[in-house]
mmCIF file of C-alpha atoms in Angstrom:
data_model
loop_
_atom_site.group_PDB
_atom_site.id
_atom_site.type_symbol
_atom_site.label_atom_id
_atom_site.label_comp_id
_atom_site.label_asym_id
_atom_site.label_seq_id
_atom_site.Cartn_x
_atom_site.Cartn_y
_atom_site.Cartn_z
ATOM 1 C CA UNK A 158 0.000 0.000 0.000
ATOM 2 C CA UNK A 159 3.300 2.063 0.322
ATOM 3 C CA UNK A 160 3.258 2.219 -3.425
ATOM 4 C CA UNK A 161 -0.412 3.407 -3.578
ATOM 5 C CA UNK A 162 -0.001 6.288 -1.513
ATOM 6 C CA UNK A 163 3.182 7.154 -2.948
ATOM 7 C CA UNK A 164 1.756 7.304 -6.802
ATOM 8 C CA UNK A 165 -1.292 9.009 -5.100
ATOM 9 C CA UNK A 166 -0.068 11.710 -3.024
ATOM 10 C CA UNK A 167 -0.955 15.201 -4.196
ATOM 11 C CA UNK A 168 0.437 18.290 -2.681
ATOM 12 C CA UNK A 169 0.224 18.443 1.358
ATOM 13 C CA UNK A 170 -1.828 22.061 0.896
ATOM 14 C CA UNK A 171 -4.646 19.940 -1.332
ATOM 15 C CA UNK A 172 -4.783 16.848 0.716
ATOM 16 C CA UNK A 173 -8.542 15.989 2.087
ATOM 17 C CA UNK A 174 -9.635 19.623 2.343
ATOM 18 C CA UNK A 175 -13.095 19.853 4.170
ATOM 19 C CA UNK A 176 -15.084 21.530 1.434
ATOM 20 C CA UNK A 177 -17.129 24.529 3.084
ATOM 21 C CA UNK A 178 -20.869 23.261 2.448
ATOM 22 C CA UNK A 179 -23.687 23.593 5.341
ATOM 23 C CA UNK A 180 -25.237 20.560 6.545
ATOM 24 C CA UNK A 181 -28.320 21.263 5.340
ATOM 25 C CA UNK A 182 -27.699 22.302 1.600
ATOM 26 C CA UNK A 183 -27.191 20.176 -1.041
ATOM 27 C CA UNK A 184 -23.957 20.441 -3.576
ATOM 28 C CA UNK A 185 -23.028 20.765 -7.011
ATOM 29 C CA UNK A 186 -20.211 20.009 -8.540
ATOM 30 C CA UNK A 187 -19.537 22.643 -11.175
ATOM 31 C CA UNK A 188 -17.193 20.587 -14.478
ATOM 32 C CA UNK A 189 -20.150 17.464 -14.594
ATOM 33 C CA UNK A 190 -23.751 19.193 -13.121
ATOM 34 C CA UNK A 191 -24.185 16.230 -10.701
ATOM 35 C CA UNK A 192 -25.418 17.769 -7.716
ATOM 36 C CA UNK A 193 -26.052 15.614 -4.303
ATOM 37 C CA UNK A 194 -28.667 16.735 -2.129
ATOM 38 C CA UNK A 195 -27.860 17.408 2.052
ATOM 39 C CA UNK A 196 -30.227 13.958 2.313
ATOM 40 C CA UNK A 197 -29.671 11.599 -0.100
ATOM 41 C CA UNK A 198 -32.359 8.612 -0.194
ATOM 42 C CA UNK A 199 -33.071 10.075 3.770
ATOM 43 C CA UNK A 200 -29.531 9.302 4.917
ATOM 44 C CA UNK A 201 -27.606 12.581 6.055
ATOM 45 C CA UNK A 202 -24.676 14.164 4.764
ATOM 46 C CA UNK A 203 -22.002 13.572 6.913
ATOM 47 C CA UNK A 204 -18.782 14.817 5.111
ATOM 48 C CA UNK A 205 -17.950 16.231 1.906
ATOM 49 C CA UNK A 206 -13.710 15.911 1.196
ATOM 50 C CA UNK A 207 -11.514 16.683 -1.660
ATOM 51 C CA UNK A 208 -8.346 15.779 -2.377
ATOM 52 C CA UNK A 209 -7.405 18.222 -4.840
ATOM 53 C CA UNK A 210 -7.448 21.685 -5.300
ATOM 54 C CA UNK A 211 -10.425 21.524 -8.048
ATOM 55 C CA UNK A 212 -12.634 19.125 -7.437
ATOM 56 C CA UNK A 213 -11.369 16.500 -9.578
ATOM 57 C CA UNK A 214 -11.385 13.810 -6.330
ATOM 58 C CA UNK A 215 -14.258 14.335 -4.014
ATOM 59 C CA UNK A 216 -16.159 12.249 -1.845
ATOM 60 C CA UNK A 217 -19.070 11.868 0.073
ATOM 61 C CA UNK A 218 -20.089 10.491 3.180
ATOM 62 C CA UNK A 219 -24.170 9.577 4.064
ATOM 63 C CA UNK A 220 -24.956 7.221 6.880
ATOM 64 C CA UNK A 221 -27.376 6.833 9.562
ATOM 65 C CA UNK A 222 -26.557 7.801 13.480
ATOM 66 C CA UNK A 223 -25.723 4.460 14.685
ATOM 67 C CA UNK A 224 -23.878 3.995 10.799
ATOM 68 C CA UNK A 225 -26.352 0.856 10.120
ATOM 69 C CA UNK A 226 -26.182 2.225 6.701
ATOM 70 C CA UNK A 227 -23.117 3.951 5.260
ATOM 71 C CA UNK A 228 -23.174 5.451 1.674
ATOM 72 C CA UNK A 229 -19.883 6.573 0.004
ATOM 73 C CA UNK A 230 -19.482 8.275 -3.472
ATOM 74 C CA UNK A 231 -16.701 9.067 -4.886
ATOM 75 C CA UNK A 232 -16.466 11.169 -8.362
ATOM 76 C CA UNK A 233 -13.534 12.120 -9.440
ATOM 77 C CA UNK A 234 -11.873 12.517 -13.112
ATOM 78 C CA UNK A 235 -9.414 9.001 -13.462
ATOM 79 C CA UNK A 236 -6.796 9.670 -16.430
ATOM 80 C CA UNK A 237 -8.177 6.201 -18.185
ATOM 81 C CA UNK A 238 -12.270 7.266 -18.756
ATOM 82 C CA UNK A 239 -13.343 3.523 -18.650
ATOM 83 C CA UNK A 240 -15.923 2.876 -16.372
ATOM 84 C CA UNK A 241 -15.521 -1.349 -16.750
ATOM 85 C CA UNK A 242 -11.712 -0.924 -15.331
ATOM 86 C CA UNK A 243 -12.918 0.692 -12.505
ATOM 87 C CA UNK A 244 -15.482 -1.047 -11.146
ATOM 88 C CA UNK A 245 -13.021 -4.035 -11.891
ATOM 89 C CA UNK A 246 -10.789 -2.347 -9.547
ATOM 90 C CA UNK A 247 -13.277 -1.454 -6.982
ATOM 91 C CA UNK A 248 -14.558 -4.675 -7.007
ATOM 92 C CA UNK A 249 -10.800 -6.133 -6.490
ATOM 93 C CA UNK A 250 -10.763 -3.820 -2.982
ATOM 94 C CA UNK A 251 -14.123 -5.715 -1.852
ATOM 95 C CA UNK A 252 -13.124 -9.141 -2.660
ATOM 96 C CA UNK A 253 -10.065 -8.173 -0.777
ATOM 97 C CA UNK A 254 -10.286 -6.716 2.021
ATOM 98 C CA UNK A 255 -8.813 -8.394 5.364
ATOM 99 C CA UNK A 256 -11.938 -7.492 7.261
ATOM 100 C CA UNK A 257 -14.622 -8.518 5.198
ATOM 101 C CA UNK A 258 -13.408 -12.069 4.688
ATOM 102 C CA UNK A 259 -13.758 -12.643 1.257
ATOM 103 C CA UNK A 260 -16.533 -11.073 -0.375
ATOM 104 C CA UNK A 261 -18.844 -12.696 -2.717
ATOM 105 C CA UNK A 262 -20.586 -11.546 -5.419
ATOM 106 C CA UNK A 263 -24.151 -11.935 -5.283
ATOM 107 C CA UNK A 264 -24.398 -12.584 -9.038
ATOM 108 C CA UNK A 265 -21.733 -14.089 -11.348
ATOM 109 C CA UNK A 266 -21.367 -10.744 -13.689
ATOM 110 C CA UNK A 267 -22.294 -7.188 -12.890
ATOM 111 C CA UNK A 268 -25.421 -5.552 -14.674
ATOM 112 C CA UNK A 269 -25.451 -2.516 -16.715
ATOM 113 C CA UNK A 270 -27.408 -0.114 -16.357
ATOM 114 C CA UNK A 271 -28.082 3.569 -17.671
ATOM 115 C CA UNK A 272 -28.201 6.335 -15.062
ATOM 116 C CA UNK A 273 -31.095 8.912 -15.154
ATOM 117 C CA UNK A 274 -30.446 11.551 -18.175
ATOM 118 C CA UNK A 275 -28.985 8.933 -20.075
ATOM 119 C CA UNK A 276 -30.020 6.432 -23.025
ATOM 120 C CA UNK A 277 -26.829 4.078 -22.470
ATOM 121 C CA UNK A 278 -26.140 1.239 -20.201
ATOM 122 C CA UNK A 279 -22.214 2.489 -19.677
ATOM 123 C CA UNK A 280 -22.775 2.253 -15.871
ATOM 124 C CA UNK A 281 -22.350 -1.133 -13.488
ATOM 125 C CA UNK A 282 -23.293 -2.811 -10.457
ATOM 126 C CA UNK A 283 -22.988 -5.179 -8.007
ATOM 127 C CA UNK A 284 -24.151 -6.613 -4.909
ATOM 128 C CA UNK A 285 -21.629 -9.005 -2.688
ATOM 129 C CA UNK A 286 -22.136 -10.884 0.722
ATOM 130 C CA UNK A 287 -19.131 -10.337 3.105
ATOM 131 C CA UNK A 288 -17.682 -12.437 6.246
ATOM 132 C CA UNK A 289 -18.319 -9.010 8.426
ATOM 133 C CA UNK A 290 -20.952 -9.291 11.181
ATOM 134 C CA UNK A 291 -20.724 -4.947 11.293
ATOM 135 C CA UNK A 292 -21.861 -5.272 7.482
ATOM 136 C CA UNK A 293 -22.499 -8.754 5.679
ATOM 137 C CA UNK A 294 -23.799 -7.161 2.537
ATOM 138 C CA UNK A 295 -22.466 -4.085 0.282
ATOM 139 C CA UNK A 296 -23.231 -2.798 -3.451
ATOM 140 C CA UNK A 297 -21.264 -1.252 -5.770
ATOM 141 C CA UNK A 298 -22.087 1.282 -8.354
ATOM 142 C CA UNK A 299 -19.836 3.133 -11.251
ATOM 143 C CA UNK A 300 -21.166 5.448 -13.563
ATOM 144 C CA UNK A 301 -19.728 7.400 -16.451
ATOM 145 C CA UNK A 302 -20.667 11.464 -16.804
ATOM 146 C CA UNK A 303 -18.436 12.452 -19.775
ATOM 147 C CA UNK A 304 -15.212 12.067 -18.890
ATOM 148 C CA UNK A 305 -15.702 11.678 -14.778
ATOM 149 C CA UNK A 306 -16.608 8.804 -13.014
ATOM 150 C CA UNK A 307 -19.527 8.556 -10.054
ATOM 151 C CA UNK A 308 -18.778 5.184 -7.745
ATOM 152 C CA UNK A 309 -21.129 4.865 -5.063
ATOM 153 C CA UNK A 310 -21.005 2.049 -2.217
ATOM 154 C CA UNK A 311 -23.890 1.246 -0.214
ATOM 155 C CA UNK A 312 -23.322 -0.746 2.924
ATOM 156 C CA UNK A 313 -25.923 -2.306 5.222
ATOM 157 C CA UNK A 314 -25.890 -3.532 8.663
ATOM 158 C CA UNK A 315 -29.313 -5.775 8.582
ATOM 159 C CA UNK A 316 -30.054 -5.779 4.973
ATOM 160 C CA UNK A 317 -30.196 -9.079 2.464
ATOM 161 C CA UNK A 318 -29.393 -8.785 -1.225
ATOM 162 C CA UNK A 319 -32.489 -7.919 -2.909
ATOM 163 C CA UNK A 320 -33.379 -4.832 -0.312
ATOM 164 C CA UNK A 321 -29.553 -3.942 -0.556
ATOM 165 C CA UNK A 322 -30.241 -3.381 -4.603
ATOM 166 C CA UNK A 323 -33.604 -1.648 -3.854
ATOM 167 C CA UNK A 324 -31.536 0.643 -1.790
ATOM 168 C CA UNK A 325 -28.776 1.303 -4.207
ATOM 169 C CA UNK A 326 -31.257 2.133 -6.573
ATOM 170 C CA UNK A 327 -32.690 4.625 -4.855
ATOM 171 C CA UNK A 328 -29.547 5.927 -3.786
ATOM 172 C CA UNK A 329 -28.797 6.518 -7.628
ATOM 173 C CA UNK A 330 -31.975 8.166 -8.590
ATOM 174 C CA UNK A 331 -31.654 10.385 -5.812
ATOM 175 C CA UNK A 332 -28.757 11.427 -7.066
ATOM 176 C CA UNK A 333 -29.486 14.728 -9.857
ATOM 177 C CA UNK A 334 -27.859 14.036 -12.611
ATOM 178 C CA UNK A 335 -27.010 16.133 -15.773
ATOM 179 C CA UNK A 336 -28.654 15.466 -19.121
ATOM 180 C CA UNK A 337 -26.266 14.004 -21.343
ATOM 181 C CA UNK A 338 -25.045 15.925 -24.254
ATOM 182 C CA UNK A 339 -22.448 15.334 -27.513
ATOM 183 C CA UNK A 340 -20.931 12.413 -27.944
ATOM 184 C CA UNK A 341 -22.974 9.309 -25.835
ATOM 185 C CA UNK A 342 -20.850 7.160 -23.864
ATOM 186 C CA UNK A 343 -20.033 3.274 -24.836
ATOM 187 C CA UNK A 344 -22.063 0.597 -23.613
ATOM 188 C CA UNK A 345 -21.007 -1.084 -20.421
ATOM 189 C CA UNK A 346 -19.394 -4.338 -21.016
ATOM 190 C CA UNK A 347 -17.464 -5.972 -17.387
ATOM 191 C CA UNK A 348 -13.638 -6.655 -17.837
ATOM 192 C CA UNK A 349 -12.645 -10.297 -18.421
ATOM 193 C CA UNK A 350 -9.459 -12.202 -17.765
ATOM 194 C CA UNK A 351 -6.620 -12.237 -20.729
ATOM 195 C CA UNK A 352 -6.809 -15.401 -22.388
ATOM 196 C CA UNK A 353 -3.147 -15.763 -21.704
ATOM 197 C CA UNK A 354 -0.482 -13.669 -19.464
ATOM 198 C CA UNK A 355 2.524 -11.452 -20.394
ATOM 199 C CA UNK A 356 6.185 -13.181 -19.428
ATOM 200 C CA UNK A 357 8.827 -10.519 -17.933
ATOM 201 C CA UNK A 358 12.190 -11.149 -18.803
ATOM 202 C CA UNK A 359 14.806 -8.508 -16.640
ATOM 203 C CA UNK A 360 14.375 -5.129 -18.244
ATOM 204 C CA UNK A 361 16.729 -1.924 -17.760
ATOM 205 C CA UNK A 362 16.368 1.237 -17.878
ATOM 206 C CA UNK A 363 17.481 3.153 -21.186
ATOM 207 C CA UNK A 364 20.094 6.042 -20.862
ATOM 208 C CA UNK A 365 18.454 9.050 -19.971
ATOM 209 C CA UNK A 366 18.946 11.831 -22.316
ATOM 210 C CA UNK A 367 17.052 14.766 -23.699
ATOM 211 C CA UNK A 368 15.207 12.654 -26.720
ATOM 212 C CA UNK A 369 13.749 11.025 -24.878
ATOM 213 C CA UNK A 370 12.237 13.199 -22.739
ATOM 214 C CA UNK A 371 11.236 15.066 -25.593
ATOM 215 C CA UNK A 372 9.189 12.119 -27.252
ATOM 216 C CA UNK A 373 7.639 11.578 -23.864
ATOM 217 C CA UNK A 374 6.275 14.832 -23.831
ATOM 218 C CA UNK A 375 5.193 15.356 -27.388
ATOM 219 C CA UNK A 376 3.061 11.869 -26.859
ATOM 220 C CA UNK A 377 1.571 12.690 -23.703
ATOM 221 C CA UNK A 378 0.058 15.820 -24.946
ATOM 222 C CA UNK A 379 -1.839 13.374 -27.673
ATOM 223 C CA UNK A 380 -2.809 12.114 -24.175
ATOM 224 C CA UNK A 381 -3.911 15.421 -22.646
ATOM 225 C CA UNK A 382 -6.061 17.604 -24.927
ATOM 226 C CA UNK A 383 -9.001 17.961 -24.543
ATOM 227 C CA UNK A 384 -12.010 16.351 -25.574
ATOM 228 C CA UNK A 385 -13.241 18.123 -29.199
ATOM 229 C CA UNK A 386 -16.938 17.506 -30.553
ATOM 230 C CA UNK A 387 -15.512 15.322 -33.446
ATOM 231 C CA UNK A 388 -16.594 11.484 -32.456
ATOM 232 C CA UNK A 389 -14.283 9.415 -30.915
ATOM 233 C CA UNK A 390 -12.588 6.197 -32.035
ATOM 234 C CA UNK A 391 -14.253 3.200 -30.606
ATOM 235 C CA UNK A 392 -12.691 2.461 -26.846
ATOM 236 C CA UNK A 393 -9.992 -1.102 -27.377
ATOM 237 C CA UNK A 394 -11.383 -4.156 -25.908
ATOM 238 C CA UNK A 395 -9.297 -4.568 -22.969
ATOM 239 C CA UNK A 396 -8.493 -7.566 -20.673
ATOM 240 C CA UNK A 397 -7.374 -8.534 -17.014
ATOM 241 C CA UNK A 398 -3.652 -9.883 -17.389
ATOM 242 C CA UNK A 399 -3.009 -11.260 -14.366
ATOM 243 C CA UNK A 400 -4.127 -11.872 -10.435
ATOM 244 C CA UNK A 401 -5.857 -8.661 -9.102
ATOM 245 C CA UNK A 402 -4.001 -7.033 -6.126
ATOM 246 C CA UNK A 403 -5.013 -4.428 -3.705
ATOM 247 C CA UNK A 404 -2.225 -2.355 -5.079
ATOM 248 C CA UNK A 405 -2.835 -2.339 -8.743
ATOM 249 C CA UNK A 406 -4.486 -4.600 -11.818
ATOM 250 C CA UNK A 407 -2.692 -5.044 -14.865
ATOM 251 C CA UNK A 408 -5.145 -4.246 -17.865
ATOM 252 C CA UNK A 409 -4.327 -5.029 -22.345
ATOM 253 C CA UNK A 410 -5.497 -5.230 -25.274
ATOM 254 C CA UNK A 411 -5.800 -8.416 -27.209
ATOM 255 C CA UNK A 412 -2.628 -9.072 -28.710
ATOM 256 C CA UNK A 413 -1.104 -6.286 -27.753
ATOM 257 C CA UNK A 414 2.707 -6.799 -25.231
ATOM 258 C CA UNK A 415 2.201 -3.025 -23.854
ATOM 259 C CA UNK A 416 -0.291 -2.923 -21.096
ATOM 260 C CA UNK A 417 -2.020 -0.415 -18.339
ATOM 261 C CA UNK A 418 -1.526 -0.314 -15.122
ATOM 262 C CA UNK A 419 -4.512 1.059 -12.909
ATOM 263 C CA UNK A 420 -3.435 1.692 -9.321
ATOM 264 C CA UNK A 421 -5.715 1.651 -6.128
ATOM 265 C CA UNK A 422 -9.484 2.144 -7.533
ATOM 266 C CA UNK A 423 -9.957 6.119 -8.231
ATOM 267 C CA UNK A 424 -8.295 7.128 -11.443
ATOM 268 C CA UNK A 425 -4.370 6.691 -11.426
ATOM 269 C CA UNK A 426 -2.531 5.230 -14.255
ATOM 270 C CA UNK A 427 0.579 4.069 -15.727
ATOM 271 C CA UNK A 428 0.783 3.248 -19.350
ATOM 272 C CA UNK A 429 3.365 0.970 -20.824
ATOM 273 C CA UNK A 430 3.807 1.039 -24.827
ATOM 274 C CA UNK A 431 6.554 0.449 -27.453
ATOM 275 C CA UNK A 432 8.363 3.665 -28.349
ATOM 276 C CA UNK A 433 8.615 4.890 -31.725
ATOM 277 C CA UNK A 434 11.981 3.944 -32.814
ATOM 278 C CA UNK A 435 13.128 7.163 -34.862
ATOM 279 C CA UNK A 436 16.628 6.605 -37.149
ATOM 280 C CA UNK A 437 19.420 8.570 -35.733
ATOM 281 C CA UNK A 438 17.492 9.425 -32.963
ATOM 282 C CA UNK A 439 19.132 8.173 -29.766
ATOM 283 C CA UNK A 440 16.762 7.335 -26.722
ATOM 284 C CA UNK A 441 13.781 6.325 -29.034
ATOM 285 C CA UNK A 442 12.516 2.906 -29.214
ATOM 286 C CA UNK A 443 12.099 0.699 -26.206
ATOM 287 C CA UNK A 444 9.363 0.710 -23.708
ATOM 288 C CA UNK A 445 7.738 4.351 -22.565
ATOM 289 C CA UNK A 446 6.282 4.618 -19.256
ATOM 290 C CA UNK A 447 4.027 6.958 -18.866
ATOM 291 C CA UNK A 448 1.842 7.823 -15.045
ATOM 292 C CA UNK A 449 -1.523 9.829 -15.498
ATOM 293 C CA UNK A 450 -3.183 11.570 -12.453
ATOM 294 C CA UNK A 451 -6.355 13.216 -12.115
ATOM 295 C CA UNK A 452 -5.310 16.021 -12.537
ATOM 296 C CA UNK A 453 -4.774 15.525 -16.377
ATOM 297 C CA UNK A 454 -1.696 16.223 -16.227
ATOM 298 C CA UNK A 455 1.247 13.005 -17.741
ATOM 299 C CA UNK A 456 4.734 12.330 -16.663
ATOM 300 C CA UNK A 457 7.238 9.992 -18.784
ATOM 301 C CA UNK A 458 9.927 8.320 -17.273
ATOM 302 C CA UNK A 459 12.924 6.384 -18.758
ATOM 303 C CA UNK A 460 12.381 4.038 -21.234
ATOM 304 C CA UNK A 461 13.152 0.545 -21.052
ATOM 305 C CA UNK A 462 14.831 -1.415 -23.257
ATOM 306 C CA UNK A 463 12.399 -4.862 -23.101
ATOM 307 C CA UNK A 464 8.853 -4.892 -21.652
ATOM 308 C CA UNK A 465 9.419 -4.122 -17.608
ATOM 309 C CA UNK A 466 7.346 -6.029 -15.049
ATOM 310 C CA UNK A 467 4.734 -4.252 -13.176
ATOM 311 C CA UNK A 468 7.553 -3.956 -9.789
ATOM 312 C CA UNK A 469 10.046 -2.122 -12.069
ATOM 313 C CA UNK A 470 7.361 0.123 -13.467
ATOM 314 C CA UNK A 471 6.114 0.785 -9.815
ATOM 315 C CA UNK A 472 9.540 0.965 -8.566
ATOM 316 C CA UNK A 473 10.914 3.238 -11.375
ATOM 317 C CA UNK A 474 7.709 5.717 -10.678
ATOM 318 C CA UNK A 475 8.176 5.502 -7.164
ATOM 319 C CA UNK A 476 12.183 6.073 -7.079
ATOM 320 C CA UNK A 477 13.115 8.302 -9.737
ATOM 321 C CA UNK A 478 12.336 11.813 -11.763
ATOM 322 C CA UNK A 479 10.364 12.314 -14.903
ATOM 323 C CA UNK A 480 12.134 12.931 -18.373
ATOM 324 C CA UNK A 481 8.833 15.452 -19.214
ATOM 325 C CA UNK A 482 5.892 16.405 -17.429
ATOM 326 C CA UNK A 483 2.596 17.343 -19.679
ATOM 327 C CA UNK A 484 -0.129 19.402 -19.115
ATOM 328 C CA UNK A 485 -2.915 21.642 -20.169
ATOM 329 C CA UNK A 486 -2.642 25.421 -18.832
ATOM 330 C CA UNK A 487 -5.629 27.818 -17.790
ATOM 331 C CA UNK A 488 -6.454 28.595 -21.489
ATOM 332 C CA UNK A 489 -6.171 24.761 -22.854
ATOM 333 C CA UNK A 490 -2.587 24.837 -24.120
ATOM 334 C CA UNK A 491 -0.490 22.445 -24.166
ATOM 335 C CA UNK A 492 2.657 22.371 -21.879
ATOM 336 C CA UNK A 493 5.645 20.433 -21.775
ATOM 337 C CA UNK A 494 8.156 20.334 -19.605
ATOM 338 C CA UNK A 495 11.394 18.563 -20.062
ATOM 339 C CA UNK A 496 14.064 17.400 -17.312
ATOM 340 C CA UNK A 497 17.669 17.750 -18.473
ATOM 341 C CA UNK A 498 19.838 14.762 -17.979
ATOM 342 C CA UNK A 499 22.156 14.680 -15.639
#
């Protein structure tokens, strides 16, 4: 979990501010429309947090007095906008969790669903049984708004399954969401295990040098502008490669020997792809890694010269600088910022 927190962390002045809303008043957040009322399905607000400085990480707390029932949304903006790898990762922290002693789904696959103001199934859920007499059943919820994600968790206290999904449902339509508008989202479809698994022989790091941190940056910002009205290219297929952990799930394409890393459940990423090997060019090629935030913002790191393991990627994010950092300023530019060698 060292790992998580350390890809995580945000800057001490951001971390879970209190945001200034009275008990009593609802709240909207501003970039999706979704607004949560001070009651929500008659449980109370009891907290409202962010862990940024915008917004783009917030989460709710609703529960009862004696916390019988305990309602948790989170919405934040994850640098992969794929609601199936999510809720795979959510689920993953249920089915894992020490104190709940193996978790159960109730059903074998998750349904979709469409949320209010929207023609699409892209959204999921779940119901599980737990080992824990303080709550032996909990649902899961993950729903797309444009490019943000809502994930709500309902725990109960005395509840069985089919009063547990009553419950979440009316947890989600008391939720007000916005219409949806442009571009509709992609049907919902839950993540399956890779027919097969990658093989990791001992990577190292490429030299570090100036190249490359200038093809890291020029691909990230492919990675970070922003959304345009023009329709999108249909989302890859993707699939599990590998055991789930509490740390991280390893996520691919069919086929493909670059894969994603998703860490922890809300939003951060680490992308691992073949370089572009350019003649004459010295530090292209290889393996990029790439980490994506919520904040939208990318950082590349050295390339390697074989496809790393999971451990190196984690280890090289965790224990070393950026070549480039990429980002989108105040009027939608892109920026790119480049570490010298040295």
């Amino acid at each position: 979990m060292a790992v998580v927190a350390a890809l995580c962390a945000v800057p001490a002045t951001a971390q879970q501010r209190d945001l200034p809303v009275p008990a009593d008043k609802g709240w909207g957040h501003a970039a999706t429309g979704v607004t949560f009322p001070a009651r929500l399905a008659g449980l109370p607000r009891t907290s409202i947090r962010d862990s940024t400085a915008d917004e783009r990480d917030v989460s709710l707390n609703f529960e009862t007095p004696d916390r019988a029932t305990v309602v948790t949304i989170f919405l934040f903006h994850p640098a992969l906008a794929n609601a199936a790898i999510w809720f795979d990762r959510s689920e993953a922290q249920i089915a894992l969790r020490t104190d709940w002693h193996g978790a159960t789904p109730a059903d074998q696959n998750p349904t979709a669903f469409a949320r209010p103001g929207s023609a699409v199934s892209a959204g999921l859920k779940q119901a599980y049984r737990t080992g824990s007499k303080d709550y032996p059943t909990t649902a899961l919820a993950v729903v797309p708004v444009g490019e943000w994600l809502v994930a709500v968790r309902y725990s109960a206290r005395d509840v069985d399954i089919p009063a547990l999904r009553q419950r979440l449902n009316g947890v989600i339509d008391a939720i007000r969401w916005p219409a949806e508008t442009g571009v509709p989202p992609p049907a919902a479809r839950p993540i399956a295990a890779c027919a097969d698994t990658l093989r990791f022989g001992k990577a190292k790091m490429m030299k570090r040098n100036i190249n490359m941190g200038l093809m890291g940056g020029l691909l990230s910002g492919l990675m970070v502008k922003p959304a345009t009205d023009a329709k999108p290219e249909a989302p890859r297929e993707l699939c599990r490669d590998g055991t789930p952990t509490l740390e991280y799930g390893m996520y691919r394409a069919a086929g493909s020997d670059g894969y994603t890393i998703a860490f922890g459940d809300a939003g951060r990423v680490a992308y691992v792809a073949k370089g572009i090997e350019i003649p004459g060019m010295n530090g292209s090629g290889g393996y990029t890694v790439t980490f994506g935030s919520v904040d939208g913002a990318m950082a590349t790191y050295q390339s390697f010269d074989r496809l790393p393991s999971p451990k190196q990627v984690m280890d090289e994010i965790n224990s070393t600088t950026p070549v480039s950092r990429t980002n989108l300023d105040s009027e939608g530019k892109t920026q790119i910022h480049i570490d010298a060698p040295k």
